[in-house]
Amino acid sequence: MTAAATAQSQSRVVTRDQRRDMAGQTVTSSGRIDSLDLVRGLVMVLMAIDHVRVYSGVPAGGPTVGVFLTRWVTHFCAPAFVFFAGTAAYLKGRKLGRVELARYLVTRGLLLILLELTIIRASWTFTLDYSQFLLAGVIWMLGWCMVLLAGLIWLPTRVLGIVGLLIIVGQSAFGAFGGALPQVLHPLWEFIYPVGAEVRLGASGPSVTVLYTIVPWIGVMAAGYAFGTVMTNPDAKQQWCVRVGFAATLLFVLLAGLMVAMQGASPDSPPLWMRMLNQRKYPASPLFLLMTLGPMIALIPFAEQARGWFARVLTTFGRVPMFYYLLHIPIIHALSLVAWYLRDGATHAERFVTAPYVSIPPDQRWGLGLLYVVWLLAVAILYPLCRWYARVRAEHPDGWLRYV
């Protein structure tokens, strides 16, 4: 072997070795942490279950265990997505600096808002008619939170984390403040925190359904940003993830159990565990966020040790979350139309012109078996596409692809 070849071989070995930081976590050359990508990929795969559910007609929760858990397991998605978006911003800031990070957050945030109102809206409905209603969904909220985070990152990181937690815990104050505002301002405040106002663009324009308000989600993203200090601490990262994750989960069990016990139960009430897990998502209550973020944070040290093909699949999805999101809705929509046609001889496309708000009579809905078959098909189709895009983006890390 020549000296040049030997040097090249040693360089490859060093490169592979450098993918492990002092805590044993896998770090890509772009600074990504594989365990975070794996956890993010997991929640994105779970998210697809809920979006297949939309086109199946299965309700968002119900009295049976199967339907209840089909909805409940997807509750982890939005909190983890937003929280780890904040963590990813912290990690990116270590590479870019605050000025460049702020510019990136504003640019990407505005792009997400535009995508929500155009491509994502069309993907849900397969129509270009925007005259009926618009949806301020999770990507809309994520975009505005990024824009706001661009201003908040100038605070000391610990202060920012405390502000985020205060917003989460004290979110009801935003409702009280908004309710005290003049009536004319209520539609605008509806984007911040619900006050029960109707939102419409102009006197005769489309209505706007505000599914995800800014509060408490900006608090979740801010807390996730501060959590970046934990993820970059090789000496204490794993123990802090376990401590924070399990403490949050235990606190949820105690508080939710106490709340359910104080409320009492009628003879026809769901079981105790269902009532404990049935927490408010819109807007996300502190208990809802404890229930969902606690297990996700506790999962990180275990994700560090994950190996094999399943871990690689989840990590691939987690590396290209926005690409996955933009593709998964039209793929699920198209597969669902095929499933309806194979089952009924008709696509019933007219039912979905207001998706994700869909109403299908109980006797015409899918069974859970068909729902999960379509979900698995969608994930299988998405994987090679996401793997290809992850490779392309890794080859062009500084281009416009970094925004998607």
Coordinates of C-alpha atoms in Angstrom, one line a residue, residues 53-310:
R53 CA -56.9 8.3 10.6
V54 CA -58.3 11.6 9.1
Y55 CA -59.0 9.9 5.8
S56 CA -60.3 6.7 7.3
G57 CA -63.1 8.5 9.2
V58 CA -62.0 7.0 12.5
P59 CA -62.7 9.6 15.2
A60 CA -60.1 11.3 17.2
G61 CA -60.4 9.1 20.3
G62 CA -63.3 7.0 21.4
P63 CA -64.7 4.6 24.0
T64 CA -62.8 1.5 22.7
V65 CA -59.2 0.9 23.7
G66 CA -58.0 0.5 20.0
V67 CA -59.5 3.8 18.8
F68 CA -58.4 5.7 22.0
L69 CA -54.8 4.5 21.7
T70 CA -54.7 5.1 18.0
R71 CA -55.2 8.7 18.7
W72 CA -53.4 8.9 22.0
V73 CA -50.1 7.6 20.7
T74 CA -49.9 10.4 18.2
H75 CA -50.1 13.0 20.9
F76 CA -46.3 12.7 21.3
C77 CA -45.7 14.1 17.9
A78 CA -46.3 17.9 18.1
P79 CA -44.6 18.4 21.5
A80 CA -41.5 16.4 20.5
F81 CA -41.4 18.1 17.1
V82 CA -41.5 21.6 18.5
F83 CA -39.3 20.9 21.5
F84 CA -36.5 19.3 19.5
A85 CA -36.8 22.0 16.9
G86 CA -35.7 24.3 19.6
T87 CA -32.8 22.0 20.5
A88 CA -31.8 21.8 16.8
A89 CA -31.8 25.6 16.7
Y90 CA -29.4 25.6 19.7
L91 CA -27.1 23.1 18.0
K92 CA -27.2 25.1 14.7
G93 CA -26.4 28.3 16.6
R94 CA -23.1 26.7 17.9
K95 CA -22.1 26.3 14.3
L96 CA -23.5 29.6 12.8
G97 CA -23.4 32.1 15.6
R98 CA -26.4 34.1 16.8
V99 CA -26.7 36.6 14.0
E100 CA -26.7 33.9 11.3
L101 CA -29.0 31.7 13.4
A102 CA -31.5 34.5 13.8
R103 CA -31.5 35.1 10.0
Y104 CA -31.9 31.3 9.5
L105 CA -34.8 31.1 11.9
V106 CA -36.7 34.0 10.4
T107 CA -36.2 32.8 6.8
R108 CA -37.1 29.2 7.6
G109 CA -40.0 30.3 9.8
L110 CA -41.6 32.5 7.0
L111 CA -41.1 29.7 4.5
L112 CA -43.0 27.2 6.8
I113 CA -45.9 29.7 7.1
L114 CA -46.0 30.0 3.3
L115 CA -45.9 26.2 2.9
E116 CA -48.8 25.7 5.4
L117 CA -51.0 28.1 3.5
T118 CA -50.3 26.7 0.0
I119 CA -48.7 23.3 -0.6
I120 CA -49.8 21.7 2.7
R121 CA -53.3 23.1 2.4
A122 CA -53.5 21.7 -1.2
S123 CA -52.1 18.3 -0.1
W124 CA -54.8 17.9 2.5
T125 CA -57.7 18.6 0.1
F126 CA -56.3 18.0 -3.4
T127 CA -58.0 21.3 -4.4
L128 CA -56.7 24.7 -5.1
D129 CA -59.8 26.4 -3.8
Y130 CA -58.7 28.6 -0.9
S131 CA -61.9 30.5 -0.7
Q132 CA -63.6 28.4 1.9
F133 CA -61.2 28.0 4.8
L134 CA -57.5 28.2 5.7
L135 CA -55.8 26.1 8.5
A136 CA -53.3 27.5 10.9
G137 CA -51.9 24.1 11.7
V138 CA -48.8 22.7 13.2
I139 CA -46.4 24.0 10.5
W140 CA -47.9 27.5 10.7
M141 CA -47.3 27.5 14.4
L142 CA -43.8 26.1 14.0
G143 CA -43.0 28.8 11.6
W144 CA -44.1 31.6 13.8
C145 CA -42.4 30.1 16.8
M146 CA -39.1 30.1 14.8
V147 CA -39.6 33.8 13.9
L148 CA -40.2 34.6 17.6
L149 CA -37.3 32.4 18.7
A150 CA -35.0 34.5 16.5
G151 CA -35.6 37.4 18.9
L152 CA -35.5 35.3 22.0
I153 CA -32.1 33.7 21.4
W154 CA -30.4 37.0 22.4
L155 CA -31.4 36.2 26.0
P156 CA -29.0 34.2 28.2
T157 CA -29.9 30.5 27.5
R158 CA -30.8 29.7 31.1
V159 CA -33.1 32.8 31.2
L160 CA -34.7 31.7 27.9
G161 CA -35.4 28.2 29.3
I162 CA -37.0 29.7 32.4
V163 CA -39.2 32.0 30.2
G164 CA -40.2 29.0 28.2
L165 CA -41.3 27.1 31.3
L166 CA -43.2 30.1 32.7
I167 CA -45.1 30.4 29.4
I168 CA -46.1 26.7 29.6
V169 CA -47.1 26.8 33.2
G170 CA -48.8 30.2 33.1
Q171 CA -50.4 29.9 29.7
S172 CA -53.9 30.6 31.1
A173 CA -52.8 34.2 31.8
F174 CA -52.7 34.7 28.1
G175 CA -56.3 33.7 27.8
A176 CA -57.3 36.0 30.6
F177 CA -55.4 38.9 29.1
G178 CA -56.8 38.3 25.7
G179 CA -60.4 38.1 27.0
A180 CA -59.9 41.5 28.6
L181 CA -58.9 43.1 25.3
P182 CA -61.4 45.0 23.2
Q183 CA -63.7 42.7 21.2
V184 CA -62.2 44.0 17.9
L185 CA -58.8 42.5 18.9
H186 CA -60.1 39.1 19.8
P187 CA -59.7 37.6 16.3
L188 CA -56.0 38.6 16.3
W189 CA -55.5 37.3 19.8
E190 CA -57.0 34.0 18.7
F191 CA -53.6 33.3 17.0
I192 CA -51.9 33.8 20.3
Y193 CA -54.2 31.9 22.7
P194 CA -57.9 30.9 22.3
V195 CA -60.5 33.4 23.3
G196 CA -63.4 31.9 21.3
A197 CA -63.3 34.5 18.4
E198 CA -64.1 33.8 14.8
V199 CA -61.2 34.5 12.5
R200 CA -62.0 35.5 8.9
L201 CA -59.9 37.2 6.2
G202 CA -62.0 40.2 5.3
A203 CA -65.8 40.5 5.5
S204 CA -66.4 37.8 2.8
G205 CA -63.0 36.0 2.8
P206 CA -62.2 32.5 3.9
S207 CA -62.5 31.5 7.6
V208 CA -59.2 30.6 9.4
T209 CA -59.2 27.6 11.7
V210 CA -56.5 28.2 14.3
L211 CA -55.6 24.7 15.4
Y212 CA -52.3 25.5 17.0
T213 CA -51.9 28.8 18.8
I214 CA -48.5 30.4 19.5
V215 CA -48.9 29.9 23.3
P216 CA -47.9 27.6 24.8
W217 CA -45.8 26.3 21.9
I218 CA -43.3 29.1 21.8
G219 CA -42.6 28.2 25.4
V220 CA -42.0 24.5 24.4
M221 CA -39.6 25.6 21.7
A222 CA -37.8 28.0 24.1
A223 CA -37.4 25.2 26.6
G224 CA -36.1 22.9 23.9
Y225 CA -33.6 25.5 22.9
A226 CA -32.3 25.6 26.5
F227 CA -32.3 21.8 26.5
G228 CA -29.5 22.1 23.9
T229 CA -27.1 22.8 26.8
V230 CA -27.9 19.4 28.2
M231 CA -27.4 17.6 24.8
T232 CA -24.0 19.2 24.4
N233 CA -22.8 18.3 27.9
P234 CA -20.9 15.0 27.5
D235 CA -20.4 14.5 31.2
A236 CA -24.0 14.8 32.4
K237 CA -26.2 14.4 29.3
Q238 CA -27.5 10.9 29.9
Q239 CA -28.2 11.3 33.6
W240 CA -30.0 14.6 33.0
C241 CA -32.2 13.2 30.3
V242 CA -33.2 10.3 32.6
R243 CA -33.7 12.6 35.5
V244 CA -35.8 15.2 33.6
G245 CA -37.7 12.7 31.6
F246 CA -38.7 10.4 34.4
A247 CA -39.4 13.3 36.8
A248 CA -41.7 14.9 34.3
T249 CA -43.5 11.6 33.7
L250 CA -43.8 10.9 37.4
L251 CA -45.1 14.4 38.0
F252 CA -47.7 13.9 35.3
V253 CA -48.9 10.6 36.9
L254 CA -49.2 12.2 40.3
L255 CA -51.0 15.4 39.1
A256 CA -53.3 13.6 36.6
G257 CA -54.2 10.9 39.1
L258 CA -55.0 13.6 41.7
M259 CA -57.1 15.5 39.2
V260 CA -59.1 12.5 38.1
A261 CA -59.6 11.4 41.7
M262 CA -61.0 14.9 42.6
Q263 CA -63.3 14.9 39.6
G264 CA -64.9 11.6 40.5
A265 CA -66.5 9.2 38.0
S266 CA -69.9 8.2 36.8
P267 CA -70.9 4.5 36.2
D268 CA -70.4 5.0 32.4
S269 CA -67.1 6.8 32.6
P270 CA -64.1 5.5 30.8
P271 CA -61.5 3.6 32.9
L272 CA -59.2 5.5 35.2
W273 CA -56.2 5.2 32.9
M274 CA -58.1 6.6 30.0
R275 CA -59.3 9.6 31.9
M276 CA -55.7 10.2 33.1
L277 CA -54.3 10.1 29.6
N278 CA -57.1 12.2 28.1
Q279 CA -55.4 15.6 28.5
R280 CA -56.2 18.8 26.6
K281 CA -54.2 19.2 23.4
Y282 CA -55.8 22.4 22.0
P283 CA -54.2 24.4 23.5
A284 CA -51.7 22.0 25.0
S285 CA -52.1 22.0 28.7
P286 CA -49.1 21.7 31.1
L287 CA -50.3 18.1 31.9
F288 CA -50.4 17.2 28.2
L289 CA -46.9 18.4 27.8
L290 CA -45.6 16.6 30.9
M291 CA -47.3 13.4 29.6
T292 CA -45.7 13.7 26.2
L293 CA -42.3 15.4 26.6
G294 CA -41.3 13.4 29.7
P295 CA -41.1 10.0 28.0
M296 CA -39.5 11.5 24.9
I297 CA -36.7 13.1 26.9
A298 CA -36.2 9.9 28.9
L299 CA -36.0 7.9 25.7
I300 CA -32.9 9.8 24.4
P301 CA -30.3 7.8 26.4
F302 CA -31.8 4.5 25.1
A303 CA -31.8 5.9 21.5
E304 CA -28.1 6.4 21.9
Q305 CA -27.8 2.6 22.1
A306 CA -30.2 1.7 19.3
R307 CA -28.7 -0.2 16.4
G308 CA -30.0 -2.2 13.4
W309 CA -32.2 -1.5 10.4
F310 CA -35.2 -0.1 12.4

